[in-house]
């Protein structure tokens, strides 16, 4: 049986992903800072709940050690934890909220990848799926701090992809637009009033399955309402030229 970890597994997208992976026959470790929420989801999918502060380096490594001890393997890790910034547009910056958002949205990805990589590599490889955001690809003007964290997470995933592939681990970043979960808060009502279609958490989970099942799948994927998940193509950067005009090859 495959073992999967879903962080933020007690929330809207995380719980949908946990259900979807359980339907595939995987045993899901549902990790969340909110243990009662993780426990409800784990109970529903016959998985295992754990309390995790995903923004804490030691907590991530403790969890990886615990999974090693209890299951001896990790096949799939969905690094999905995220919070909103609570910082709207040009408001004066609240440094505590800024640090929280960077910690939960960015540190959790860096620490999570660091913690699960040795365990996956020891088992011959695995799959890491990171829940980024359309804000990773397009600046959300009303939410610059959130945009910063999601852009940073995507940059890290892209930079790590080849290094992880060398250890047998595939990593993908899924970048959804607005998803109908508690995270939307008051913006849910505004979006619906404006006729802006929301994605369901189940659609996000299904998109992750599509990516996982696509041979040689791209690292970065967008997901917007009314469309299937699509590999996202970045514009090439201009080539660096030597003084003699020849092109410097990039890695
Ligand atoms: N909802 C959207 O519109 C939307 C759109 C694009 C991307 N996303 C991303 O999807 C992911 C999941 O968000 P969601 O919409 O399901 O939100 P959600 O609020 O429903 O779920 C988030 C979960 O993360 C948990 N969590 C928060 N901080 C944590 C921490 N430090 N350690 C462990 N768990 C923690 C919460 O308890 C909650 O269960 C996030 O990364 C979010 O940025 C959401």
Short mmCIF file of C-alpha atoms and ligand atoms in Angstrom, two decimals:
data_model
loop_
_atom_site.label_atom_id
_atom_site.label_comp_id
_atom_site.label_asym_id
_atom_site.label_seq_id
_atom_site.Cartn_x
_atom_site.Cartn_y
_atom_site.Cartn_z
CA UNK A 1 0.00 0.00 0.00
CA UNK A 2 1.25 3.49 -0.84
CA UNK A 3 1.66 6.01 1.96
CA UNK A 4 0.70 9.63 1.32
CA UNK A 5 1.17 12.75 3.43
CA UNK A 6 -1.17 15.71 3.03
CA UNK A 7 -0.28 18.87 4.95
CA UNK A 8 -3.10 21.26 5.69
CA UNK A 9 -5.10 18.05 5.35
CA UNK A 10 -7.81 19.28 7.68
CA UNK A 11 -8.76 22.16 5.38
CA UNK A 12 -10.79 22.56 2.21
CA UNK A 13 -8.33 21.47 -0.48
CA UNK A 14 -6.33 19.17 1.80
CA UNK A 15 -9.39 17.17 2.86
CA UNK A 16 -10.49 16.76 -0.78
CA UNK A 17 -7.00 15.56 -1.72
CA UNK A 18 -6.96 13.15 1.22
CA UNK A 19 -10.31 11.69 0.10
CA UNK A 20 -9.09 11.38 -3.49
CA UNK A 21 -5.84 9.65 -2.52
CA UNK A 22 -7.73 7.28 -0.21
CA UNK A 23 -9.98 6.35 -3.13
CA UNK A 24 -6.80 5.33 -4.95
CA UNK A 25 -6.13 2.90 -2.11
CA UNK A 26 -3.41 5.01 -0.45
CA UNK A 27 -3.05 5.32 3.31
CA UNK A 28 -3.13 9.05 4.05
CA UNK A 29 -1.31 10.76 6.89
CA UNK A 30 -3.45 13.85 7.45
CA UNK A 31 -1.25 16.56 8.96
CA UNK A 32 -2.58 19.86 10.22
CA UNK A 33 -1.95 22.38 12.97
CA UNK A 34 -5.62 21.90 13.78
CA UNK A 35 -5.56 18.34 15.17
CA UNK A 36 -9.36 17.99 15.56
CA UNK A 37 -9.77 18.91 11.86
CA UNK A 38 -7.03 16.45 10.85
CA UNK A 39 -8.68 13.78 12.99
CA UNK A 40 -12.11 14.28 11.37
CA UNK A 41 -10.61 13.93 7.88
CA UNK A 42 -8.37 11.00 8.83
CA UNK A 43 -11.36 9.22 10.34
CA UNK A 44 -13.35 9.71 7.13
CA UNK A 45 -10.56 8.29 4.95
CA UNK A 46 -9.31 5.65 7.40
CA UNK A 47 -6.01 7.48 7.52
CA UNK A 48 -3.79 8.69 10.33
CA UNK A 49 -4.08 12.18 11.85
CA UNK A 50 -1.03 14.06 13.09
CA UNK A 51 -0.53 17.54 14.46
CA UNK A 52 2.05 19.46 12.43
CA UNK A 53 3.18 23.05 12.49
CA UNK A 54 4.34 23.03 8.88
CA UNK A 55 6.23 26.29 9.32
CA UNK A 56 8.52 24.70 11.89
CA UNK A 57 11.70 23.00 10.63
CA UNK A 58 11.98 20.52 13.52
CA UNK A 59 8.30 19.60 13.36
CA UNK A 60 8.65 18.65 9.68
CA UNK A 61 11.66 16.50 10.39
CA UNK A 62 10.00 14.91 13.43
CA UNK A 63 7.03 14.00 11.24
CA UNK A 64 9.27 12.44 8.59
CA UNK A 65 10.98 10.41 11.34
CA UNK A 66 7.59 9.32 12.70
CA UNK A 67 6.43 8.22 9.23
CA UNK A 68 9.67 6.26 8.79
CA UNK A 69 9.15 4.55 12.13
CA UNK A 70 5.46 3.71 11.56
CA UNK A 71 5.28 3.03 7.82
CA UNK A 72 8.90 2.73 6.65
CA UNK A 73 8.09 4.54 3.39
CA UNK A 74 6.55 7.68 1.90
CA UNK A 75 5.33 7.63 -1.70
CA UNK A 76 3.38 10.89 -2.05
CA UNK A 77 3.63 14.22 -0.22
CA UNK A 78 1.10 16.95 -0.91
CA UNK A 79 2.57 20.11 0.63
CA UNK A 80 -0.60 22.10 0.75
CA UNK A 81 -0.57 24.24 3.89
CA UNK A 82 -1.31 27.90 3.34
CA UNK A 83 -2.92 30.95 4.92
CA UNK A 84 -4.06 34.28 3.65
CA UNK A 85 -1.90 37.28 4.51
CA UNK A 86 -4.53 39.43 6.17
CA UNK A 87 -2.78 42.30 4.37
CA UNK A 88 -4.86 44.06 1.77
CA UNK A 89 -3.27 46.01 -1.08
CA UNK A 90 -1.54 49.19 0.06
CA UNK A 91 -2.35 48.88 3.78
CA UNK A 92 0.59 49.68 6.09
CA UNK A 93 2.55 46.48 6.59
CA UNK A 94 1.88 44.51 9.78
CA UNK A 95 5.27 42.81 10.36
CA UNK A 96 3.81 39.99 12.47
CA UNK A 97 1.24 39.07 9.83
CA UNK A 98 3.90 39.35 7.13
CA UNK A 99 6.21 36.94 9.01
CA UNK A 100 3.33 34.51 9.65
CA UNK A 101 2.40 34.41 5.99
CA UNK A 102 6.01 33.91 4.86
CA UNK A 103 6.47 31.24 7.52
CA UNK A 104 3.33 29.24 6.77
CA UNK A 105 3.28 29.60 2.97
CA UNK A 106 6.98 29.55 2.13
CA UNK A 107 8.97 27.97 4.99
CA UNK A 108 6.47 25.09 5.04
CA UNK A 109 7.35 24.19 1.45
CA UNK A 110 11.12 24.51 1.89
CA UNK A 111 11.10 22.59 5.20
CA UNK A 112 8.57 20.04 3.94
CA UNK A 113 10.64 19.18 0.86
CA UNK A 114 13.77 18.98 2.98
CA UNK A 115 12.11 16.60 5.44
CA UNK A 116 10.46 14.17 3.02
CA UNK A 117 13.26 13.95 0.43
CA UNK A 118 15.59 11.50 2.27
CA UNK A 119 12.70 9.14 3.10
CA UNK A 120 11.36 9.16 -0.47
CA UNK A 121 14.83 8.79 -1.95
CA UNK A 122 15.56 5.83 0.35
CA UNK A 123 12.48 4.12 -1.07
CA UNK A 124 13.62 4.70 -4.66
CA UNK A 125 11.61 7.87 -5.32
CA UNK A 126 8.23 9.48 -4.92
CA UNK A 127 5.94 12.33 -5.84
CA UNK A 128 5.71 15.77 -4.24
CA UNK A 129 2.79 18.01 -5.13
CA UNK A 130 2.85 21.63 -3.95
CA UNK A 131 -0.31 23.72 -3.79
CA UNK A 132 0.79 27.06 -5.15
CA UNK A 133 -1.69 29.63 -6.52
CA UNK A 134 -2.52 31.59 -9.61
CA UNK A 135 -0.82 34.37 -7.57
CA UNK A 136 2.40 32.41 -8.22
CA UNK A 137 1.98 33.25 -11.92
CA UNK A 138 0.14 36.56 -11.86
CA UNK A 139 0.48 39.33 -9.27
CA UNK A 140 -2.56 39.62 -7.04
CA UNK A 141 -2.52 43.40 -6.64
CA UNK A 142 -4.93 43.30 -3.70
CA UNK A 143 -2.67 40.83 -1.87
CA UNK A 144 1.04 41.46 -2.48
CA UNK A 145 2.31 39.57 0.57
CA UNK A 146 0.39 36.42 -0.41
CA UNK A 147 1.70 36.87 -3.96
CA UNK A 148 5.26 37.09 -2.63
CA UNK A 149 4.94 33.82 -0.73
CA UNK A 150 3.30 31.91 -3.56
CA UNK A 151 5.77 33.23 -6.15
CA UNK A 152 8.63 32.23 -3.86
CA UNK A 153 7.22 28.74 -3.34
CA UNK A 154 6.93 28.23 -7.08
CA UNK A 155 10.48 29.49 -7.66
CA UNK A 156 11.77 27.02 -5.11
CA UNK A 157 9.86 24.12 -6.65
CA UNK A 158 11.17 24.97 -10.12
CA UNK A 159 14.74 25.25 -8.87
CA UNK A 160 14.50 21.95 -6.99
CA UNK A 161 12.80 19.93 -9.74
CA UNK A 162 15.93 18.65 -11.47
CA UNK A 163 17.81 17.99 -8.21
CA UNK A 164 14.89 15.94 -6.93
CA UNK A 165 14.48 14.11 -10.24
CA UNK A 166 18.08 12.93 -9.86
CA UNK A 167 16.90 11.20 -6.65
CA UNK A 168 13.83 9.68 -8.33
CA UNK A 169 11.39 12.26 -6.98
CA UNK A 170 8.96 14.13 -9.24
CA UNK A 171 7.75 17.51 -8.00
CA UNK A 172 4.90 19.59 -9.40
CA UNK A 173 3.35 22.91 -8.45
CA UNK A 174 -0.35 23.35 -9.06
CA UNK A 175 -1.47 26.97 -9.30
CA UNK A 176 -5.25 27.25 -8.87
CA UNK A 177 -7.35 30.42 -9.05
CA UNK A 178 -9.99 30.97 -6.35
CA UNK A 179 -11.12 27.75 -4.68
CA UNK A 180 -14.30 27.52 -2.63
CA UNK A 181 -12.81 26.88 0.81
CA UNK A 182 -12.85 28.62 4.21
CA UNK A 183 -9.65 30.43 3.20
CA UNK A 184 -11.59 32.71 0.87
CA UNK A 185 -13.31 34.39 3.84
CA UNK A 186 -15.31 37.49 2.88
CA UNK A 187 -13.92 37.51 -0.66
CA UNK A 188 -16.11 34.45 -1.37
CA UNK A 189 -19.29 36.57 -1.22
CA UNK A 190 -17.72 39.29 -3.36
CA UNK A 191 -16.55 36.78 -5.98
CA UNK A 192 -19.97 35.14 -6.20
CA UNK A 193 -21.73 38.54 -6.36
CA UNK A 194 -19.51 39.46 -9.31
CA UNK A 195 -20.27 36.16 -11.04
CA UNK A 196 -16.66 35.00 -10.66
CA UNK A 197 -16.69 31.18 -10.86
CA UNK A 198 -14.93 29.32 -8.06
CA UNK A 199 -13.14 26.00 -8.39
CA UNK A 200 -14.28 23.23 -6.03
CA UNK A 201 -11.70 21.52 -3.78
CA UNK A 202 -12.58 18.23 -5.50
CA UNK A 203 -11.55 19.75 -8.84
CA UNK A 204 -8.17 20.67 -7.34
CA UNK A 205 -7.75 17.10 -6.09
CA UNK A 206 -8.72 15.73 -9.50
CA UNK A 207 -6.21 18.08 -11.19
CA UNK A 208 -3.47 16.70 -8.94
CA UNK A 209 -4.40 13.17 -10.02
CA UNK A 210 -4.26 14.21 -13.69
CA UNK A 211 -0.78 15.67 -13.20
CA UNK A 212 0.39 12.60 -11.26
CA UNK A 213 -0.82 10.34 -14.06
CA UNK A 214 0.66 12.41 -16.93
CA UNK A 215 3.97 10.86 -18.07
CA UNK A 216 6.77 13.45 -18.09
CA UNK A 217 4.40 16.07 -16.67
CA UNK A 218 5.61 19.67 -16.56
CA UNK A 219 6.65 21.12 -13.20
CA UNK A 220 4.20 24.04 -13.20
CA UNK A 221 0.46 23.77 -13.85
CA UNK A 222 -2.33 26.33 -13.83
CA UNK A 223 -5.91 25.55 -12.87
CA UNK A 224 -8.66 28.06 -13.61
CA UNK A 225 -12.43 27.62 -13.51
CA UNK A 226 -13.97 26.17 -16.65
CA UNK A 227 -10.68 24.71 -17.93
CA UNK A 228 -8.70 21.54 -17.34
CA UNK A 229 -5.33 21.79 -15.57
CA UNK A 230 -2.77 23.09 -18.05
CA UNK A 231 1.05 22.97 -18.06
CA UNK A 232 2.26 26.55 -17.67
CA UNK A 233 4.93 27.78 -20.08
CA UNK A 234 7.29 30.54 -18.91
CA UNK A 235 8.63 33.03 -21.46
CA UNK A 236 12.33 32.40 -22.11
CA UNK A 237 14.82 34.89 -20.64
CA UNK A 238 17.02 36.80 -23.11
CA UNK A 239 20.30 34.96 -23.77
CA UNK A 240 23.44 36.33 -22.09
CA UNK A 241 26.03 37.32 -24.70
CA UNK A 242 29.81 37.30 -24.41
CA UNK A 243 31.69 40.38 -25.72
CA UNK A 244 32.21 38.52 -29.03
CA UNK A 245 28.43 38.08 -29.35
CA UNK A 246 28.35 34.33 -28.70
CA UNK A 247 25.62 33.00 -26.43
CA UNK A 248 26.49 31.77 -22.91
CA UNK A 249 24.70 28.41 -22.42
CA UNK A 250 22.37 28.30 -19.39
CA UNK A 251 22.08 25.29 -17.10
N1 LIG B 1 -8.85 28.80 -1.44
C1 LIG B 1 -8.29 29.38 -2.46
O1 LIG B 1 -8.89 30.25 -3.12
C2 LIG B 1 -6.91 28.98 -2.90
C3 LIG B 1 -6.49 29.29 -4.21
C4 LIG B 1 -5.21 28.93 -4.63
C5 LIG B 1 -4.37 28.28 -3.75
N2 LIG B 1 -4.80 28.00 -2.48
C6 LIG B 1 -3.86 27.32 -1.61
O2 LIG B 1 -4.39 26.05 -1.28
C7 LIG B 1 -3.83 25.61 -0.04
C8 LIG B 1 -4.94 25.08 0.85
O3 LIG B 1 -5.82 26.14 1.16
P1 LIG B 1 -7.38 25.96 1.43
O4 LIG B 1 -8.07 26.86 0.48
O5 LIG B 1 -7.73 24.54 1.49
O6 LIG B 1 -7.46 26.66 2.86
P2 LIG B 1 -8.09 26.14 4.23
O7 LIG B 1 -8.02 27.33 5.13
O8 LIG B 1 -9.40 25.49 3.99
O9 LIG B 1 -7.06 25.01 4.70
C9 LIG B 1 -5.75 25.31 5.14
C10 LIG B 1 -5.39 24.29 6.21
O10 LIG B 1 -4.04 24.54 6.60
C11 LIG B 1 -3.96 24.41 8.01
N3 LIG B 1 -2.80 25.15 8.51
C12 LIG B 1 -2.66 26.50 8.60
N4 LIG B 1 -1.46 26.80 9.09
C13 LIG B 1 -0.82 25.62 9.32
C14 LIG B 1 0.46 25.27 9.82
N5 LIG B 1 1.33 26.20 10.20
N6 LIG B 1 0.79 23.96 9.88
C15 LIG B 1 -0.09 23.00 9.52
N7 LIG B 1 -1.33 23.27 9.06
C16 LIG B 1 -1.69 24.57 8.95
C17 LIG B 1 -5.28 24.94 8.53
O11 LIG B 1 -5.56 24.50 9.84
C18 LIG B 1 -6.26 24.41 7.47
O12 LIG B 1 -6.76 23.15 7.84
C19 LIG B 1 -3.08 26.82 0.53
O13 LIG B 1 -1.70 26.68 0.27
C20 LIG B 1 -3.63 27.98 -0.26
O14 LIG B 1 -2.74 29.05 -0.34
C21 LIG B 1 -6.04 28.31 -2.04
#
